[in-house]
XYZ file of C-alpha atoms in Angstrom:
701
model
C -28.819 50.914 -33.898
C -30.150 52.379 -30.700
C -28.099 54.968 -28.870
C -26.641 54.142 -25.481
C -25.757 56.322 -22.532
C -22.437 54.576 -21.999
C -19.350 56.749 -21.666
C -17.492 54.713 -24.267
C -18.020 51.578 -26.288
C -15.678 48.678 -26.836
C -15.016 44.966 -26.574
C -11.835 43.547 -25.081
C -10.536 39.985 -24.846
C -7.948 38.641 -22.394
C -6.288 35.535 -23.800
C -5.211 32.738 -21.514
C -1.491 32.237 -21.110
C -1.870 28.475 -20.865
C -2.584 26.329 -23.900
C -2.540 22.948 -22.227
C -6.281 22.451 -22.654
C -5.900 22.484 -26.425
C -3.607 19.452 -26.378
C -6.431 16.978 -25.814
C -7.470 14.191 -28.129
C -9.517 15.580 -31.031
C -12.468 13.179 -31.157
C -15.401 13.944 -33.408
C -18.069 14.358 -30.759
C -15.909 16.079 -28.161
C -15.453 13.067 -25.856
C -12.195 13.673 -23.970
C -10.504 10.314 -23.574
C -7.690 9.919 -21.089
C -4.602 8.527 -22.738
C -3.767 6.376 -19.714
C -6.990 4.361 -19.980
C -6.562 1.130 -21.899
C -10.280 0.981 -22.799
C -10.667 4.592 -23.952
C -11.300 3.757 -27.596
C -13.790 1.021 -26.702
C -15.718 3.467 -24.532
C -15.729 6.008 -27.336
C -16.988 3.388 -29.805
C -19.843 2.384 -27.470
C -20.647 6.046 -26.837
C -20.839 6.792 -30.574
C -23.103 3.804 -31.150
C -25.498 4.903 -28.399
C -25.386 8.487 -29.654
C -26.463 7.377 -33.129
C -29.226 5.295 -31.573
C -30.502 8.324 -29.644
C -30.506 10.420 -32.805
C -32.364 7.819 -34.855
C -34.985 7.197 -32.168
C -35.513 10.932 -31.636
C -36.130 11.566 -35.325
C -38.418 8.523 -35.590
C -40.465 9.695 -32.594
C -40.724 13.200 -34.047
C -41.928 11.873 -37.410
C -44.395 9.509 -35.787
C -45.930 12.169 -33.538
C -46.149 14.743 -36.329
C -47.497 12.320 -38.899
C -51.170 13.089 -38.285
C -50.916 16.869 -38.352
C -48.550 16.818 -41.342
C -50.875 14.511 -43.267
C -53.767 16.878 -42.507
C -51.716 19.788 -43.835
C -50.969 17.858 -47.022
C -54.667 17.150 -47.519
C -55.429 20.821 -46.892
C -52.978 21.911 -49.593
C -54.123 19.227 -52.035
C -57.706 20.407 -51.577
C -56.772 23.912 -52.647
C -54.557 22.534 -55.409
C -57.700 21.092 -57.027
C -59.490 24.389 -56.500
C -56.648 26.341 -58.091
C -56.761 24.077 -61.146
C -60.317 25.309 -61.782
C -60.295 28.517 -63.823
C -63.835 29.321 -62.687
C -62.828 29.239 -59.009
C -59.680 31.282 -59.576
C -61.544 34.060 -61.337
C -63.635 34.627 -58.215
C -60.823 34.047 -55.730
C -60.251 36.845 -53.249
C -58.695 35.116 -50.202
C -55.386 33.361 -49.674
C -55.722 29.865 -48.110
C -53.850 29.917 -44.801
C -53.042 27.115 -42.376
C -52.446 28.173 -38.771
C -50.167 25.456 -37.383
C -50.299 25.478 -33.560
C -46.941 24.114 -32.405
C -46.763 25.206 -28.769
C -44.221 27.244 -26.849
C -41.404 24.709 -27.299
C -39.808 26.883 -29.973
C -36.482 24.943 -30.245
C -38.436 21.892 -31.463
C -40.159 23.749 -34.293
C -37.156 23.588 -36.628
C -37.355 19.822 -36.992
C -41.122 19.990 -37.552
C -40.787 22.525 -40.361
C -37.947 20.541 -41.914
C -40.169 17.453 -42.028
C -43.075 19.514 -43.383
C -40.982 20.995 -46.198
C -39.650 17.575 -47.211
C -43.121 16.040 -47.163
C -44.681 18.822 -49.237
C -41.877 18.799 -51.804
C -42.093 15.015 -52.172
C -45.875 14.639 -52.354
C -47.476 17.963 -53.346
C -45.348 20.701 -54.901
C -41.678 21.625 -55.333
C -42.534 25.284 -54.704
C -42.135 25.406 -50.919
C -40.496 28.387 -49.233
C -39.667 28.672 -45.538
C -38.808 32.146 -44.250
C -37.577 32.999 -40.707
C -38.568 36.234 -38.998
C -35.042 37.334 -38.090
C -34.032 37.551 -41.768
C -37.156 39.429 -42.943
C -37.192 42.763 -41.162
C -38.699 44.673 -44.115
C -41.220 43.829 -46.811
C -38.611 44.245 -49.564
C -36.313 41.709 -47.919
C -39.255 39.337 -47.345
C -40.253 39.479 -51.027
C -36.659 38.922 -52.128
C -36.373 35.883 -49.848
C -39.593 34.329 -51.166
C -39.012 35.125 -54.844
C -35.346 34.156 -54.716
C -35.969 30.752 -53.149
C -38.820 29.946 -55.522
C -36.917 30.793 -58.690
C -34.116 28.541 -57.527
C -36.473 25.588 -57.035
C -38.417 25.609 -60.323
C -39.026 22.531 -62.436
C -36.702 21.780 -65.327
C -37.067 24.003 -68.400
C -35.673 23.992 -71.918
C -32.372 25.787 -72.527
C -34.056 28.698 -74.317
C -36.554 29.139 -71.525
C -33.790 29.003 -68.917
C -32.111 31.871 -70.710
C -35.374 33.792 -70.647
C -35.750 33.355 -66.925
C -32.129 34.195 -66.129
C -32.719 37.945 -65.876
C -35.532 37.355 -63.430
C -33.316 35.102 -61.311
C -30.802 37.928 -61.103
C -33.294 40.637 -60.161
C -35.576 38.728 -57.723
C -37.250 41.896 -56.609
C -41.040 41.791 -57.089
C -44.090 39.563 -57.080
C -44.787 40.538 -60.705
C -41.477 38.899 -61.712
C -42.618 35.807 -59.845
C -45.887 35.802 -61.800
C -44.069 35.917 -65.113
C -41.697 33.165 -64.036
C -44.558 30.956 -62.828
C -46.480 31.399 -66.101
C -43.381 30.365 -68.038
C -42.871 27.252 -65.927
C -46.569 26.373 -66.157
C -46.680 26.807 -69.946
C -43.613 24.628 -70.381
C -44.894 21.761 -68.237
C -48.394 21.838 -69.778
C -46.752 21.610 -73.193
C -44.507 18.703 -72.190
C -47.040 16.744 -70.149
C -50.213 17.699 -71.972
C -52.045 18.176 -68.672
C -53.730 21.024 -66.870
C -50.842 21.871 -64.547
C -51.264 24.161 -61.536
C -48.964 23.420 -58.611
C -49.467 25.670 -55.569
C -46.799 27.917 -54.062
C -46.494 27.317 -50.309
C -44.939 30.014 -48.147
C -44.142 28.949 -44.557
C -43.702 31.637 -41.899
C -41.791 29.712 -39.232
C -42.278 32.022 -36.252
C -45.356 34.113 -36.970
C -45.259 36.062 -33.677
C -41.682 37.253 -34.279
C -42.276 38.768 -37.732
C -42.166 42.500 -38.233
C -45.849 43.408 -38.205
C -45.731 46.086 -40.894
C -43.607 43.955 -43.236
C -45.939 40.974 -42.827
C -49.097 43.002 -43.437
C -47.634 44.686 -46.507
C -46.570 41.313 -47.896
C -50.075 39.876 -47.445
C -51.644 42.938 -49.093
C -49.297 42.683 -52.083
C -49.875 38.939 -52.483
C -53.650 39.417 -52.341
C -53.414 41.482 -55.538
C -51.994 38.452 -57.373
C -54.201 35.734 -55.893
C -55.871 35.084 -59.282
C -52.494 34.657 -61.001
C -50.431 32.881 -58.335
C -51.759 29.808 -56.440
C -50.404 30.982 -53.082
C -50.925 29.101 -49.805
C -49.605 30.396 -46.467
C -48.636 28.361 -43.394
C -48.212 30.265 -40.133
C -46.154 28.615 -37.390
C -47.761 29.817 -34.145
C -46.432 29.159 -30.650
C -49.212 30.703 -28.541
C -52.856 30.624 -29.682
C -54.883 30.940 -32.861
C -56.250 34.303 -31.721
C -52.755 35.718 -32.271
C -53.537 36.157 -35.967
C -56.498 38.428 -35.250
C -54.583 40.254 -32.532
C -51.531 41.008 -34.672
C -53.095 41.574 -38.064
C -55.623 44.300 -38.727
C -59.120 43.322 -39.801
C -58.530 44.578 -43.342
C -55.521 42.233 -43.668
C -56.867 39.170 -41.820
C -60.043 39.324 -43.972
C -57.830 38.516 -46.972
C -56.920 35.138 -45.449
C -59.014 31.966 -45.413
C -57.667 30.473 -42.163
C -57.864 26.865 -40.988
C -56.311 25.811 -37.679
C -54.189 22.660 -37.180
C -53.002 21.452 -33.769
C -49.879 19.403 -33.140
C -49.422 17.110 -30.157
C -48.346 18.705 -26.899
C -44.700 18.701 -25.872
C -45.530 16.635 -22.762
C -46.802 13.818 -24.994
C -43.617 14.125 -27.018
C -41.522 13.884 -23.844
C -43.489 10.822 -22.701
C -42.701 9.104 -26.029
C -38.994 9.925 -25.622
C -39.082 8.508 -22.088
C -40.661 5.256 -23.258
C -38.141 4.813 -26.064
C -34.863 5.986 -24.525
C -35.158 5.846 -20.738
C -37.838 3.315 -19.762
C -36.426 0.720 -22.131
C -34.311 -2.268 -21.163
C -32.759 -2.386 -24.661
C -31.099 1.000 -24.115
C -28.227 0.284 -21.683
C -27.415 3.841 -20.560
C -29.557 4.943 -17.585
C -30.179 8.123 -15.627
C -30.486 8.316 -11.861
C -33.575 9.847 -10.276
C -31.791 13.115 -9.428
C -30.512 13.538 -12.984
C -34.008 12.930 -14.347
C -35.370 15.562 -11.981
C -32.791 18.077 -13.241
C -33.620 17.427 -16.907
C -37.384 17.391 -16.355
C -37.121 20.536 -14.215
C -35.355 22.380 -17.031
C -38.020 21.112 -19.439
C -40.975 22.204 -17.285
C -39.642 25.521 -16.003
C -37.583 26.829 -18.924
C -38.420 25.976 -22.541
C -40.658 22.855 -22.804
C -38.208 21.703 -25.462
C -37.833 17.979 -26.039
C -34.765 18.667 -28.169
C -33.130 20.375 -25.185
C -34.047 17.364 -23.045
C -32.419 15.027 -25.575
C -29.316 17.237 -25.629
C -29.204 16.951 -21.846
C -29.387 13.175 -22.218
C -26.543 13.256 -24.736
C -24.485 15.456 -22.410
C -25.088 12.961 -19.594
C -23.844 10.168 -21.847
C -20.750 12.167 -22.740
C -19.979 12.883 -19.075
C -20.592 9.257 -18.082
C -18.391 7.679 -20.761
C -15.705 10.316 -20.240
C -15.453 10.161 -16.446
C -16.408 6.549 -15.676
C -13.756 4.067 -16.962
C -16.091 1.141 -16.190
C -18.606 2.513 -18.710
C -16.939 0.128 -21.159
C -19.442 -2.366 -19.706
C -22.401 -0.063 -20.490
C -23.527 -1.924 -23.597
C -25.754 -4.800 -24.660
C -25.648 -8.042 -22.685
C -23.450 -10.134 -24.998
C -20.924 -7.384 -25.534
C -20.862 -6.624 -21.802
C -20.040 -10.267 -21.022
C -17.086 -10.191 -23.424
C -15.825 -6.929 -21.980
C -16.125 -8.315 -18.431
C -13.890 -11.277 -19.358
C -11.210 -8.928 -20.690
C -11.149 -6.425 -17.820
C -7.690 -5.118 -16.959
C -6.306 -5.283 -13.455
C -6.836 -1.536 -13.081
C -10.533 -1.859 -13.919
C -10.899 -4.859 -11.610
C -9.586 -2.691 -8.784
C -12.079 -0.011 -9.794
C -14.900 -2.533 -9.523
C -13.735 -3.442 -6.019
C -13.967 0.228 -5.028
C -17.521 0.695 -6.274
C -19.866 1.340 -3.299
C -22.461 -1.125 -4.597
C -19.847 -3.860 -5.060
C -18.432 -3.198 -1.598
C -21.924 -3.702 -0.126
C -22.211 -6.913 -2.120
C -18.884 -8.166 -0.743
C -19.914 -7.368 2.833
C -23.043 -9.515 2.427
C -21.056 -12.630 1.353
C -19.490 -15.405 3.401
C -15.920 -14.845 4.712
C -14.348 -17.259 2.206
C -16.146 -15.571 -0.686
C -15.051 -12.164 0.583
C -11.395 -13.264 0.516
C -11.723 -14.473 -3.082
C -13.431 -11.261 -4.192
C -10.685 -9.143 -2.624
C -7.705 -11.194 -3.816
C -8.566 -13.048 -7.038
C -8.989 -10.945 -10.191
C -10.345 -13.882 -12.197
C -13.008 -14.564 -9.595
C -14.037 -10.900 -9.678
C -14.440 -11.156 -13.457
C -16.673 -14.219 -13.106
C -18.792 -12.582 -10.410
C -18.949 -9.418 -12.484
C -20.492 -11.365 -15.375
C -23.112 -12.833 -13.048
C -23.946 -9.434 -11.581
C -24.233 -7.873 -15.041
C -26.654 -10.643 -16.072
C -28.704 -9.990 -12.956
C -28.733 -6.268 -13.712
C -30.034 -6.901 -17.228
C -32.731 -9.195 -15.801
C -33.621 -6.515 -13.271
C -34.254 -4.003 -16.047
C -36.269 -6.502 -18.111
C -38.581 -7.119 -15.155
C -38.599 -3.569 -13.787
C -40.045 -1.644 -16.723
C -43.106 -3.846 -17.478
C -44.125 -3.913 -13.791
C -43.569 -0.141 -13.574
C -45.892 0.393 -16.548
C -48.517 -1.895 -15.010
C -48.429 -0.031 -11.700
C -48.724 3.257 -13.576
C -51.720 2.072 -15.610
C -53.490 1.014 -12.387
C -52.726 4.131 -10.354
C -52.705 6.976 -12.919
C -56.531 7.062 -13.043
C -57.004 7.166 -9.276
C -58.335 10.385 -7.684
C -55.553 12.986 -7.284
C -53.031 10.490 -8.739
C -51.128 9.749 -5.482
C -48.209 8.142 -7.350
C -48.102 10.752 -10.105
C -49.968 11.321 -13.333
C -46.915 10.745 -15.547
C -44.920 7.527 -15.546
C -41.687 9.507 -15.146
C -42.898 10.661 -11.712
C -43.510 7.067 -10.647
C -40.123 6.015 -12.041
C -38.370 8.713 -10.002
C -40.241 7.637 -6.848
C -39.255 3.999 -7.348
C -35.591 4.900 -7.916
C -35.323 7.303 -4.988
C -36.461 4.869 -2.302
C -38.600 1.829 -1.644
C -41.879 3.097 -2.994
C -43.974 0.685 -0.886
C -42.788 2.462 2.271
C -44.303 5.814 1.257
C -47.651 7.263 2.302
C -48.597 7.883 -1.331
C -48.267 4.178 -2.078
C -50.468 3.218 0.883
C -53.112 5.674 -0.291
C -52.981 4.250 -3.810
C -53.472 0.700 -2.507
C -56.468 1.826 -0.440
C -58.033 3.446 -3.485
C -57.413 0.326 -5.575
C -59.352 -1.710 -2.991
C -62.515 0.276 -3.730
C -62.360 0.200 -7.530
C -65.472 -0.896 -9.373
C -65.466 -4.130 -11.316
C -65.468 -2.603 -14.814
C -62.626 -0.193 -13.932
C -60.511 -2.960 -12.443
C -61.090 -5.335 -15.372
C -60.194 -2.590 -17.870
C -56.988 -1.795 -15.946
C -56.018 -5.483 -15.792
C -56.557 -5.839 -19.533
C -54.247 -2.885 -20.103
C -51.657 -4.544 -17.866
C -51.989 -7.769 -19.867
C -51.304 -5.837 -23.074
C -48.161 -4.351 -21.510
C -46.886 -7.699 -20.245
C -47.376 -9.450 -23.604
C -44.527 -7.432 -25.139
C -42.083 -8.407 -22.357
C -39.475 -11.093 -23.041
C -38.725 -12.202 -19.505
C -39.942 -15.644 -18.393
C -40.948 -14.294 -14.987
C -43.060 -11.612 -16.620
C -44.776 -14.252 -18.751
C -45.743 -16.059 -15.543
C -47.123 -12.782 -14.222
C -49.096 -12.391 -17.471
C -50.748 -15.777 -17.000
C -51.810 -14.843 -13.474
C -53.223 -11.512 -14.656
C -55.207 -13.227 -17.413
C -56.528 -15.678 -14.822
C -57.724 -12.768 -12.668
C -59.509 -11.253 -15.668
C -61.328 -14.527 -16.409
C -62.346 -15.011 -12.780
C -63.674 -11.452 -12.543
C -65.689 -11.728 -15.722
C -67.298 -14.910 -14.403
C -68.474 -13.082 -11.284
C -71.894 -11.436 -11.315
C -72.379 -8.057 -9.660
C -74.466 -8.547 -6.476
C -77.908 -6.955 -6.451
C -79.372 -5.004 -3.546
C -81.541 -7.943 -2.544
C -78.506 -10.237 -2.189
C -76.690 -7.866 0.154
C -76.877 -8.302 3.933
C -79.327 -6.069 5.758
C -76.506 -4.005 7.260
C -75.192 -3.115 3.775
C -78.409 -1.472 2.579
C -78.305 2.276 3.229
C -81.299 3.430 1.203
C -84.314 1.335 0.312
C -87.864 2.147 -0.707
C -89.456 5.069 1.151
C -86.315 5.592 3.273
C -84.571 7.180 0.298
C -86.485 10.459 0.524
C -86.298 10.528 4.294
C -82.483 10.148 4.450
C -81.240 12.600 1.882
C -79.611 15.118 4.232
C -75.901 14.890 5.020
C -76.376 14.413 8.762
C -78.625 11.388 8.339
C -76.255 9.914 5.774
C -73.282 10.317 8.126
C -75.255 8.808 11.000
C -76.288 5.824 8.897
C -72.700 5.197 7.769
C -71.409 5.387 11.351
C -74.044 2.918 12.522
C -73.145 0.654 9.650
C -69.428 0.762 10.497
C -69.974 0.271 14.215
C -72.256 -2.735 13.686
C -71.294 -6.291 13.057
C -68.562 -7.014 10.531
C -70.199 -7.180 7.147
C -70.024 -10.221 4.947
C -67.345 -9.854 2.218
C -68.647 -10.525 -1.257
C -66.782 -12.803 -3.720
C -65.875 -9.780 -5.841
C -64.335 -7.991 -2.867
C -62.327 -11.077 -1.986
C -61.038 -11.331 -5.547
C -60.291 -7.583 -5.668
C -58.267 -7.814 -2.448
C -56.406 -10.754 -3.938
C -55.555 -8.704 -7.039
C -54.306 -5.761 -4.959
C -52.192 -8.080 -2.801
C -50.755 -9.685 -5.927
C -49.823 -6.235 -7.278
C -48.230 -5.293 -3.951
C -46.081 -8.436 -4.054
C -44.946 -7.603 -7.595
C -43.968 -4.072 -6.563
C -41.927 -5.293 -3.601
C -40.168 -7.900 -5.736
C -39.419 -6.036 -8.951
C -39.545 -2.287 -8.234
C -36.605 -2.087 -5.861
C -34.386 1.020 -6.256
C -31.580 0.701 -8.786
C -29.044 1.827 -6.170
C -29.529 -1.508 -4.388
C -28.305 -3.415 -7.453
C -24.586 -4.293 -7.518
C -22.606 -2.572 -10.315
C -25.393 -0.111 -11.031
C -22.724 2.621 -11.355
C -21.699 1.058 -14.678
C -25.027 1.975 -16.305
C -26.377 4.872 -14.252
C -25.181 8.461 -14.510
C -25.811 10.237 -11.207
C -23.768 13.487 -11.257
C -26.791 15.773 -11.106
C -24.732 18.686 -9.757
C -22.373 18.641 -12.746
C -25.292 18.413 -15.151
C -27.118 21.288 -13.480
C -23.960 23.400 -13.685
C -23.556 22.632 -17.406
C -27.183 23.206 -18.415
C -28.349 25.873 -15.968
C -25.799 28.517 -16.836
C -25.264 31.287 -14.279
C -23.400 33.992 -16.242
C -23.463 36.541 -13.441
C -21.790 34.123 -11.014
C -19.133 33.204 -13.582
C -18.419 36.846 -14.412
C -18.137 37.781 -10.742
C -15.791 34.867 -10.098
C -13.591 35.882 -13.057
C -13.439 39.510 -11.939
C -12.723 38.589 -8.325
C -10.111 35.915 -9.089
C -8.483 36.752 -12.440
C -5.489 34.550 -11.611
C -7.464 31.342 -12.148
C -8.621 32.531 -15.571
C -5.513 34.297 -16.909
C -2.974 31.950 -15.267
C -0.672 34.852 -14.387
C 1.361 34.496 -11.195
C 1.522 38.291 -10.762
C -2.262 38.347 -10.217
C -2.215 35.887 -7.316
C -3.094 37.807 -4.127
C -4.418 37.164 -0.684
C -8.127 37.253 0.018
C -9.526 40.780 0.293
C -6.631 42.474 -1.488
C -6.410 43.999 -4.978
C -3.400 43.499 -7.236
C -2.173 46.569 -9.093
C -1.210 44.261 -11.967
C -4.793 43.083 -12.434
C -6.811 44.249 -15.454
C -8.526 47.603 -14.944
C -11.957 45.986 -15.003
C -11.008 43.676 -12.109
C -9.704 46.601 -10.048
C -12.817 48.670 -10.728
C -15.060 45.720 -9.840
C -13.338 45.036 -6.504
C -13.411 48.711 -5.571
C -17.121 48.994 -6.324
C -17.838 46.141 -3.879
C -16.765 48.491 -1.067
C -19.356 51.122 -2.020
C -23.017 51.486 -1.184
C -26.023 51.965 -3.460
C -24.642 55.155 -5.043
C -20.990 55.372 -6.117
C -19.213 58.733 -6.396
C -17.306 58.653 -9.682
C -14.526 60.956 -8.424
C -13.895 58.886 -5.281
C -14.001 55.745 -7.405
C -11.438 57.244 -9.794
C -9.138 58.310 -6.932
C -9.222 54.805 -5.493
C -8.488 53.353 -8.940
C -5.488 55.667 -9.418
C -4.167 54.771 -5.956
C -4.341 51.015 -6.627
C -2.999 51.134 -10.203
C -0.116 53.457 -9.171
C 0.940 51.342 -6.203
C 3.833 49.768 -8.095
C 4.869 52.986 -9.864
C 7.431 55.515 -8.572
C 7.072 58.673 -10.664
C 7.639 62.356 -10.005
C 4.271 64.025 -9.651
C 5.482 67.252 -11.433
C 6.998 65.519 -14.452
C 5.411 65.565 -17.927
C 5.378 61.780 -17.979
C 3.277 61.772 -14.836
C 0.748 64.084 -16.508
C 0.504 61.794 -19.500
C -0.041 58.842 -17.172
C -2.873 60.672 -15.413
C -4.598 61.274 -18.741
C -4.089 57.635 -19.661
C -5.504 56.456 -16.335
C -8.481 58.728 -16.792
C -9.191 57.086 -20.150
C -8.665 53.620 -18.669
C -11.065 54.415 -15.846
C -13.776 55.638 -18.229
C -13.341 52.521 -20.328
C -13.565 50.218 -17.292
C -16.687 51.970 -15.985
C -18.301 51.598 -19.403
C -17.529 47.876 -19.328
C -19.068 47.642 -15.867
C -22.180 49.340 -17.229
C -22.264 46.961 -20.184
C -22.027 43.937 -17.863
C -24.923 45.258 -15.775
C -23.133 46.058 -12.524
C -23.798 49.823 -12.533
C -26.031 52.306 -14.336
C -26.358 56.062 -14.651
C -28.675 57.757 -12.170
C -30.616 61.040 -12.253
C -30.385 61.500 -8.492
C -26.816 62.784 -8.702
C -25.019 63.604 -11.926
C -21.584 62.616 -10.642
C -22.761 59.265 -9.262
C -23.681 55.861 -10.661
C -26.106 53.391 -9.086
C -24.967 49.934 -8.102
C -27.162 47.116 -9.484
C -25.759 43.968 -7.834
C -24.944 42.956 -4.279
C -22.514 40.397 -2.984
C -19.470 39.084 -4.765
C -17.173 36.107 -5.053
């Protein structure tokens, strides 16, 4: 432990006087259901079902994305397994095969990758797989014990006599030589039983290579290199930064003992895009996020940890908040189930539907007679609710395929005016009418100058997207797109001779004469100022395609906020989510120290603004007094002020012995409170003045 300059050390807890928060329903996943809601259990059931779906899809996406790199690692280990089975090769072996697995800086996601890797290796290659974390291996002795201990617990089955022989080694677990003896025993037994040349490798996985104690890691590699002809060792380094880290951290004498091969996993942005396609841009997943919530989650991903697992946890938290705080989330389910729930809505939920802003806008747009029915008849509201829910499901079925088509056409344009990632385009379409933005106009202008091969390739990609859609309207769009592709392929690209005279900029000997920028600009200006050029058949067809795309965008990519009852499916409390995920500990601590009443629920601590209660904890008094000081705080003046405030409610004789004992006690309390302030980071010792401390924060709650 490192020494500190604090006056005293300690940890103190103030327990809340109120225990009302503990008397909530104890549901498995922490969803707090209000007892007054008649659909609370139905909401919790739907929430659990969606939560399981998120978990299954997340794991499937992780396995699918990691499949290639994990398969390559398996082949790498199998290659050296064959080499280790050759006695000739092992006699001349001097290096340990090492795989450098480049996983990226999204460290929270690495755990799932290593879990999948261990399972795959144990199922298909060898049962001798050890995974060691850096935080548990601070010294080489501990590292060896971890490796040897795990391996001896995962050996193949032995006879009873042999198990007794290995028992002492399982108890000691202290050296690589014990591991060698144990491995020879296991090998001899299996060769005798199976009659084969048996030589399974021992795989040691270092999860977080950069975090390992350098000396412990180097010593471990040096020790293992002495047994490379007896133990078929293979190392896997989990690296978050770059492959050069191995050479930078390990000395040349140690790194020369490793035969390193680098493996790259997919980037975290590709992983996030797959999660978006499966969980957010999917009409089969009923729960939706508003554009502001998506921006909060993506912002945390891009500017904090690049962790897809953290993004998924944010999605799960959004689901929990939505199903907990929105009683109408009972309708946030698949179409058939939503129709049944709409028929059985209670009167209370019908009134809630009437108060939804989107439903109120819908009512205002109806005829007067229809408005009266919607405001007075509960049964009519239920019938209309079913129709609106059907329309909302149709909206999502049509929205996502058209969104993907627009993205495939615009993502390859120069500077990507509508965004390089589909999530950026999705946010733009949900925030406002995208066709009214300058970026959209620029994208349409760039689409009108696309070459034939680029446009045909983009249309074919759109056709592939639309084929997987189930909507009848989208199938009609698919037929029109396929017709455009056929018509374009039938067109022949015009040659220079077929162009009008005004369209020819360079020809023959004029090419060399007009190579400078000024002449080129002059020629283009003359061309533009001349007669209107004749539009070619390809240009006419290209304009028709762009106009067709523009019509699709205006029809299907309307913002979700314009859809009635969108509040049922969309979670939009971005402020709450930001507060939950972007923790601000300093703000919370300052609020607790400034207003202890709201945390301790003690009426004696309730005071007016700007005053200090003598009944408050010492730390709160010290904190409020330090707010009145400047950059440097005189400890004696601070102590005098503390004594004055804490003694306000006391009436003691200054000359009495009891008063002297109280002064000593207050002195100790003051030192303790100052030490706590130093621990929390509000003050620190300073060399400028020995009897002063420096203030580190400014402002308060």
